[in-house]
Coordinates of C-alpha atoms in Angstrom, one line a residue:
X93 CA -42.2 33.4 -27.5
X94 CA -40.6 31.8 -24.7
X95 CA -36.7 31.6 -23.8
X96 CA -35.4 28.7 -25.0
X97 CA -33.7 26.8 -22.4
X98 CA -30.2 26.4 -22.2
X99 CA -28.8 23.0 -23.3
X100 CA -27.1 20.2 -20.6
X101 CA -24.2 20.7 -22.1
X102 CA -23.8 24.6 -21.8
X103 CA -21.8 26.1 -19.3
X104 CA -25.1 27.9 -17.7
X105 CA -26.4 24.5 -17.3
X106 CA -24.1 22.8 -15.1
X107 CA -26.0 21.0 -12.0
X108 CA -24.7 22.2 -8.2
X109 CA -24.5 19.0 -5.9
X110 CA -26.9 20.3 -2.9
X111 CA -24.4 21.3 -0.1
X112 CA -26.0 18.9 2.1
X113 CA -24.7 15.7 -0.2
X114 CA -21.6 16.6 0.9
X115 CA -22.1 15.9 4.8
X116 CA -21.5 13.4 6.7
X117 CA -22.5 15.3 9.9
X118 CA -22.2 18.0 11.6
X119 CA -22.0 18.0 15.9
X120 CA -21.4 20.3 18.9
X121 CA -19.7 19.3 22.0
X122 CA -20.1 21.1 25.1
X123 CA -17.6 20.8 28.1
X124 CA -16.6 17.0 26.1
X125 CA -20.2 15.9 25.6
X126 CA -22.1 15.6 22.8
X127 CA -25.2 17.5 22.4
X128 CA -28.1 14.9 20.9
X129 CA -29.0 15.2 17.2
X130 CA -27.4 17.1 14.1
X131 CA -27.5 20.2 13.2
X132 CA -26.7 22.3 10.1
X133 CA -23.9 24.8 10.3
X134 CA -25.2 27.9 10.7
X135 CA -27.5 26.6 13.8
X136 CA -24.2 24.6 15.2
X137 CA -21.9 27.9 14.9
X138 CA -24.6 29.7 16.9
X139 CA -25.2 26.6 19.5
X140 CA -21.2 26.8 20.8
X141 CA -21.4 30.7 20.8
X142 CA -24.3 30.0 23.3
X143 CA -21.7 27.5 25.0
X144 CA -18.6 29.1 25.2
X145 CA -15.9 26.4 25.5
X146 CA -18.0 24.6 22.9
X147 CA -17.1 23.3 19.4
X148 CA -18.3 22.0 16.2
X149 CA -17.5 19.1 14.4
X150 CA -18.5 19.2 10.8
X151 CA -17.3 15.9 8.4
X152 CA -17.5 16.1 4.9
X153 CA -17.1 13.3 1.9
X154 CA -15.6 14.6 -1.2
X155 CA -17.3 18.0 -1.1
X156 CA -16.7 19.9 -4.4
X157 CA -15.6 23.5 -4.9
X158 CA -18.9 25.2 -4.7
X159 CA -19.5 23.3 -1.6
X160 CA -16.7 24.2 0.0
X161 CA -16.6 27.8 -0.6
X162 CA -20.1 27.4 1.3
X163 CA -18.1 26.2 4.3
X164 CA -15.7 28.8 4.2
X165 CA -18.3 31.2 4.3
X166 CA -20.0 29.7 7.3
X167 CA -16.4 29.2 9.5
X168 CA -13.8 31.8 8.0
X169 CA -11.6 29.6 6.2
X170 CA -8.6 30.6 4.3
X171 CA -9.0 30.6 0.6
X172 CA -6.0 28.3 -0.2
X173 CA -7.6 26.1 2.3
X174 CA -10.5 25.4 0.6
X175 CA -8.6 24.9 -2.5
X176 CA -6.3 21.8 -1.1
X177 CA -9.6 20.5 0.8
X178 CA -11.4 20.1 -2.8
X179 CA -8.1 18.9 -4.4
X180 CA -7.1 15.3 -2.9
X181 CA -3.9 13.2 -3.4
X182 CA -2.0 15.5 -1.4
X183 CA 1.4 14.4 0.9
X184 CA 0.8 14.5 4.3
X185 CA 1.6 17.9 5.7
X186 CA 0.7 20.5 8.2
X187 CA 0.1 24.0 7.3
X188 CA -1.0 27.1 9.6
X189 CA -3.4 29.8 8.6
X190 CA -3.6 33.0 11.2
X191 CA -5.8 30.6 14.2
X192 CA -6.3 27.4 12.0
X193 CA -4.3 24.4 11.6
X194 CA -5.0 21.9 8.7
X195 CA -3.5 18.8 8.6
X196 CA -3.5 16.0 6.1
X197 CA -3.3 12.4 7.1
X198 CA -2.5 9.5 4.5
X199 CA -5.2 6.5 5.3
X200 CA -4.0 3.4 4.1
X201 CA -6.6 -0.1 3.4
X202 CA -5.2 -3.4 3.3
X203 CA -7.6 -5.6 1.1
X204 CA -7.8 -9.3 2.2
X205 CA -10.4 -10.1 -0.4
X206 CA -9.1 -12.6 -3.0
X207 CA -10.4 -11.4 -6.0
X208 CA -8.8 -7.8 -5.0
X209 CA -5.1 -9.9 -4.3
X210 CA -5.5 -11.7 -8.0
X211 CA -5.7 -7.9 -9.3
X212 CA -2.6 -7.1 -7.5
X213 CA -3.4 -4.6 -5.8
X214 CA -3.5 -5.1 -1.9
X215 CA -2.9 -1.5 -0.5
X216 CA -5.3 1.1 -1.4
X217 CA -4.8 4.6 0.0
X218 CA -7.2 7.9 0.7
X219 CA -7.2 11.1 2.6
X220 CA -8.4 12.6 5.8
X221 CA -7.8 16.5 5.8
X222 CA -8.6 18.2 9.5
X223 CA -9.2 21.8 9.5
X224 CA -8.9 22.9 13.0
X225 CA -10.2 26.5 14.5
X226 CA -10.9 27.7 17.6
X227 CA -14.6 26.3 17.9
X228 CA -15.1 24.1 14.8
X229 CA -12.9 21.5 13.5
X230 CA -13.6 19.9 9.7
X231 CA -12.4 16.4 8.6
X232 CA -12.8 16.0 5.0
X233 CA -12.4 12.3 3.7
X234 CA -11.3 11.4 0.2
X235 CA -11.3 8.0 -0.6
X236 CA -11.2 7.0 3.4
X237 CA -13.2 6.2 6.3
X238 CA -13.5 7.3 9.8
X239 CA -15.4 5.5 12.8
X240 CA -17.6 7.5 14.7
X241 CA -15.0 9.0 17.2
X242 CA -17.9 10.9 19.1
X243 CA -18.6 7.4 20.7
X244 CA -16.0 7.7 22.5
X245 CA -16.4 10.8 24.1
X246 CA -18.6 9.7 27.0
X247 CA -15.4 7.5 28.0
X248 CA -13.6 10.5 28.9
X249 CA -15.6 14.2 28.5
X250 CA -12.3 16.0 30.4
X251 CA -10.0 15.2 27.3
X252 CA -12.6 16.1 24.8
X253 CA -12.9 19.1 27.1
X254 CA -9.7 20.5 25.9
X255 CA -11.0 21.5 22.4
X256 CA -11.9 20.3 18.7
X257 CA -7.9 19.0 18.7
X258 CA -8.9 16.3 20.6
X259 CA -10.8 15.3 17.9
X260 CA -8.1 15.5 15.4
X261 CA -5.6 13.9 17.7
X262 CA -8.1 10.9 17.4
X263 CA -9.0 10.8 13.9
X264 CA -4.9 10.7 13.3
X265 CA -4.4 7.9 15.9
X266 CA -7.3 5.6 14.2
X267 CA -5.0 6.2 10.7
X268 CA -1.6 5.3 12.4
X269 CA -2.7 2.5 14.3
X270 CA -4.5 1.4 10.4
X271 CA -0.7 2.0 9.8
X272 CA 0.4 -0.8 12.3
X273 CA -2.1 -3.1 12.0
X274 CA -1.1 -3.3 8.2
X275 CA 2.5 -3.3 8.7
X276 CA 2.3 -6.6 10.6
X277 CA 0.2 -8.2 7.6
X278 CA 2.7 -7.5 5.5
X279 CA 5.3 -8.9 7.7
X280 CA 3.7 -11.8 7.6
X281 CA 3.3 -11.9 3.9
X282 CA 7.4 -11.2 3.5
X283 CA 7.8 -14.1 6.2
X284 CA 6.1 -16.3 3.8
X285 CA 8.0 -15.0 0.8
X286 CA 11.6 -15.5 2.4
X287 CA 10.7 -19.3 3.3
X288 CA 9.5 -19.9 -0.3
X289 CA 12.2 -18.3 -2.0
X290 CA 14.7 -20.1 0.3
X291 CA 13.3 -23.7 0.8
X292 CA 15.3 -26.0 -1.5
X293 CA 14.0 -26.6 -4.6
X294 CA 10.7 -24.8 -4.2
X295 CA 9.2 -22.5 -7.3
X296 CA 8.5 -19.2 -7.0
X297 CA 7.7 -16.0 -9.2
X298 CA 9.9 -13.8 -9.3
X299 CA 7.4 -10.9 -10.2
X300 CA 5.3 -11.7 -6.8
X301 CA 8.0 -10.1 -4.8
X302 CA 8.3 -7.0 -7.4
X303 CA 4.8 -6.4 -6.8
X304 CA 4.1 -6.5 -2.9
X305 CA 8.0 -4.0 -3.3
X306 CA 5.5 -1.9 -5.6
X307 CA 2.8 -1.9 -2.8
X308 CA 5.0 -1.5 0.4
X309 CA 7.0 1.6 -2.2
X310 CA 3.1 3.0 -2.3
X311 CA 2.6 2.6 1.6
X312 CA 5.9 4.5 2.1
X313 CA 5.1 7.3 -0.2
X314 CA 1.8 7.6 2.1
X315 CA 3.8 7.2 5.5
X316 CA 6.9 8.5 5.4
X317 CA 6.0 11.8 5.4
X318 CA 4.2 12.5 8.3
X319 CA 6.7 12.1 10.8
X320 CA 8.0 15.4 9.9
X321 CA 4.7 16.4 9.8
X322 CA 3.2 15.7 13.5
X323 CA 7.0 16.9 14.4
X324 CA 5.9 20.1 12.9
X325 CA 2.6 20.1 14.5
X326 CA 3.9 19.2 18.0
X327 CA 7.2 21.7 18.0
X328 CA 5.6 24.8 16.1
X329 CA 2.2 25.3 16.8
X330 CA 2.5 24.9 20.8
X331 CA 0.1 28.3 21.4
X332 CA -2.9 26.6 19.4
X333 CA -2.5 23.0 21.0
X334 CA -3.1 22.5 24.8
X335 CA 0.1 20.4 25.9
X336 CA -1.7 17.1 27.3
X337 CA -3.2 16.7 23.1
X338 CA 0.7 17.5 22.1
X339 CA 1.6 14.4 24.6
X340 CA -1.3 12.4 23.0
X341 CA 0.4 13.8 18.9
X342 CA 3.4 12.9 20.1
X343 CA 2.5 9.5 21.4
X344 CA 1.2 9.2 17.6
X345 CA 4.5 10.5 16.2
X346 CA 6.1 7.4 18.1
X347 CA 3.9 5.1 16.3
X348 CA 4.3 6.3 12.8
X349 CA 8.4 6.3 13.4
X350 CA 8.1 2.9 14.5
X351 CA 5.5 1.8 11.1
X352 CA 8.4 3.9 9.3
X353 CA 11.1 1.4 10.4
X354 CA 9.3 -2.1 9.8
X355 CA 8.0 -0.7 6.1
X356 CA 11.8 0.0 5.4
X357 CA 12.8 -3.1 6.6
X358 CA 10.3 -4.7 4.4
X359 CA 11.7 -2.9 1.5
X360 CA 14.9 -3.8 2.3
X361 CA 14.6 -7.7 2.7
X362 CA 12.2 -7.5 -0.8
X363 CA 15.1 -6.3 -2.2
X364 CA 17.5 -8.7 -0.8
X365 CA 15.2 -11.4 -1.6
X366 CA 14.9 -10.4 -5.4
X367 CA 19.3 -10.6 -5.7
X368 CA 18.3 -13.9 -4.1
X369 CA 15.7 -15.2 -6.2
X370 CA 17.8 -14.1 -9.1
X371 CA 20.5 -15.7 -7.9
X372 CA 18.7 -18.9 -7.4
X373 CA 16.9 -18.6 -10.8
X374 CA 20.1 -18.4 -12.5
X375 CA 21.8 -21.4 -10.6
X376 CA 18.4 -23.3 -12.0
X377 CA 19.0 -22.2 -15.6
X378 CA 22.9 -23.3 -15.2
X379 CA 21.6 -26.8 -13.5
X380 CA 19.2 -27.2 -16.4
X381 CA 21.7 -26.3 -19.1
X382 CA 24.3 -29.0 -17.7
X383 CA 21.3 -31.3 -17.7
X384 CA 20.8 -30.8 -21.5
X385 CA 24.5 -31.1 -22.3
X386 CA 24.7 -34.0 -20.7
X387 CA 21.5 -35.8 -22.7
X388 CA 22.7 -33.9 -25.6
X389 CA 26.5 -35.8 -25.1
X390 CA 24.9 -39.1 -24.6
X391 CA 23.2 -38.6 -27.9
X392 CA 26.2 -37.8 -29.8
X393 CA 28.4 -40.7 -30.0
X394 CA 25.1 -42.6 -31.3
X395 CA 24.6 -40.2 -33.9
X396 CA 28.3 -40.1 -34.8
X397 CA 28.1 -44.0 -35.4
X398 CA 25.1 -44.1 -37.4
X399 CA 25.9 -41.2 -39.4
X400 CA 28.9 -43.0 -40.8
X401 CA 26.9 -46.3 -41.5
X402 CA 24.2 -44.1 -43.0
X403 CA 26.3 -43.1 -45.8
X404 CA 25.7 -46.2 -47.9
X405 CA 29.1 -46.4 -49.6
X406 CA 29.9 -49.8 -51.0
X407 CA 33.5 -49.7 -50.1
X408 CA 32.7 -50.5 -46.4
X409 CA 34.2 -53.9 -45.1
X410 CA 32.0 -53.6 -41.9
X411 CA 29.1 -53.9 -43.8
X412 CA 29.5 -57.6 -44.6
X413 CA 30.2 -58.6 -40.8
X414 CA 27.8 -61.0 -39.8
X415 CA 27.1 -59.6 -36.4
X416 CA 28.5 -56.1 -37.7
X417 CA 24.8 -54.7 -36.7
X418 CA 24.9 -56.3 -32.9
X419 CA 28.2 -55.2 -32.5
X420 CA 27.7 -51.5 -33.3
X421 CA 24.3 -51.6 -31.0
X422 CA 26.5 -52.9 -27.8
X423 CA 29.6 -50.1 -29.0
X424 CA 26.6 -47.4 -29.1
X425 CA 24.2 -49.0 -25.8
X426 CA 28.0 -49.0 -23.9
X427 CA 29.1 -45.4 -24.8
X428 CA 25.6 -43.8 -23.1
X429 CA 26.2 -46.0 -20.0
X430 CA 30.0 -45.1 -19.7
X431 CA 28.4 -41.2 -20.4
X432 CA 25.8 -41.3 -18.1
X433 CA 28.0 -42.3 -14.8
X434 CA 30.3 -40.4 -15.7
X435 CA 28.2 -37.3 -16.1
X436 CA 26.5 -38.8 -13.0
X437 CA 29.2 -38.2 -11.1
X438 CA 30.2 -35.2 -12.2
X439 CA 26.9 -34.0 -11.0
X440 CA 25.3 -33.2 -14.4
X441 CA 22.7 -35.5 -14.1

């Protein structure tokens, strides 16, 4: 009698994700050039030991942990290494393994699509992890994107020349200058939000300006970290980065302190401009509460007379006046006029 299989749902059943899913590609550069085509790992790492001064460029999309164990096996990567490359949502950090630097970079999308900006929900963020080694350097995106820096390369081979940093020097300035790109849309969304909040007698939501403070709080959390970061990178690690790439990190590091400064400012003038909306809101409430006492003291004196004529005793001379009934209309029609300048001019109405 034949086994019987084992069941989808049993742990000896679980379905491995081909390690080539989780490639985006995989390069080698020679003296700053691209070498045509792709190549699998194992046939890059043995192309650049061919090529000495040569390195490999391997990205990767979400790879799971069976995946990258695989890619740790192929370059020599640290085990806690491959444990924050499967796990994403990480602060951006740099961290230093015997020859290897990994790095995390924060990327940060700015959504201009209206049906994303009626969800609330403007700034979405992702990851780019770069491991870099002495021949190889891995970017691993979660939830990001990266254009194809290799493109570049034939601009300027020498820089690329320098090593697989260069790489990761570009893949970080792409993210930071995402950074500034975004900060100045959202400058120009609090522009518009101060001039509505202090035009005279405009109306506004107050709970529009809580929620782009939500999404520049978000944008901070992803930012503000990695000026210490690249300061790290660029003071500790001098023996693994050729100086003319620390210039080019700390040309970055400039950029990000500068994004850092705007996004605060942003935060603070939300915050200025939510005392002032509440202030504003409550000088409205206080405008429309005069507004009702004033209608409501016009209406009294009326009331007060025709409550006492509505209480049909028979004892009441006035009720056989012949113009008793005229009479009480011009007393009641003059007490609303005589109420109404007067609460005119006290600015009630």
């Amino acid at each position: 009698m034949a086994p019987t299989p084992p069941s989808p749902s049993s742990p000896g059943s679980r379905l491995r994700v081909p390690f080539e899913r989780a490639i985006d590609h995989c390069r080698v550069f020679v003296e700053g050039r691209r070498l045509p085509g792709e190549y699998v790992p194992s046939s890059a790492l043995k192309e650049t030991r061919e090529h000495p001064g040569g390195f490999v460029w391997l990205g990767l999309h979400e790879p799971d942990e069976a995946q990258m164990e695989r890619v740790a096996e192929e370059f020599g990567i640290h085990p806690l290494i491959v444990e924050d490359a499967v796990t994403a949502h990480q602060r951006p950090k740099v961290e230093r393994y015997d020859d290897q630097l990994f790095l995390v970079v924060r990327s940060i999308r700015y959504s201009e699509e209206e049906k994303v900006r009626d969800s609330r929900e403007i700034i979405e963020t992702g990851e780019v992890q770069i491991l870099i080694g002495k021949d190889f350097i891995i970017t691993v995106r979660h939830g990001a994107n990266l254009p194809d820096l290799s493109n570049i390369l034939i601009d300027d081979p020498e820089i690329y020349a320098l090593g697989p940093s260069t790489l990761a020097w570009r893949a970080a300035d792409y993210l930071v200058d995402e950074y500034s790109r975004i900060s100045d849309l959202l400058g120009e969304e609090v522009d518009a939000l101060e001039e509505e909040v202090f035009t005279p007698g405009s109306r506004f939501n107050v709970e529009q300006i809580y929620w782009y403070k939500r999404e520049i709080l978000e944008m901070r959390h992803s930012t503000d970290p990695l000026g210490p970061a690249l300061k790290m990178l660029i003071i500790d690690h001098k023996d693994l980065l050729p100086k003319q790439v620390r210039s080019y990190f700390r040309d970055i590091l400039d950029h990000e302190l500068s994004v850092k400064d705007q996004i605060g400012g942003y935060d603070e003038r939300l915050s200025a401009l939510i005392d002032a909306s509440v202030a504003k809101i409550t000088m409205q409430q206080n405008t429309d509460m005069r507004t009702i006492s004033a209608v409501v003291g016009m209406a009294a004196g009326p009331t007060l007379i025709a409550g006492i004529y509505g209480m049909n005793f028979e004892n009441m001379p006035e009720l056989k006046w012949e113009y008793g009934y005229f009479i009480v209309l011009g007393i009641i029609f003059a007490f609303m006029v005589i109420a109404f300048f007067w609460f005119r001019r006290n600015d009630w109405l």
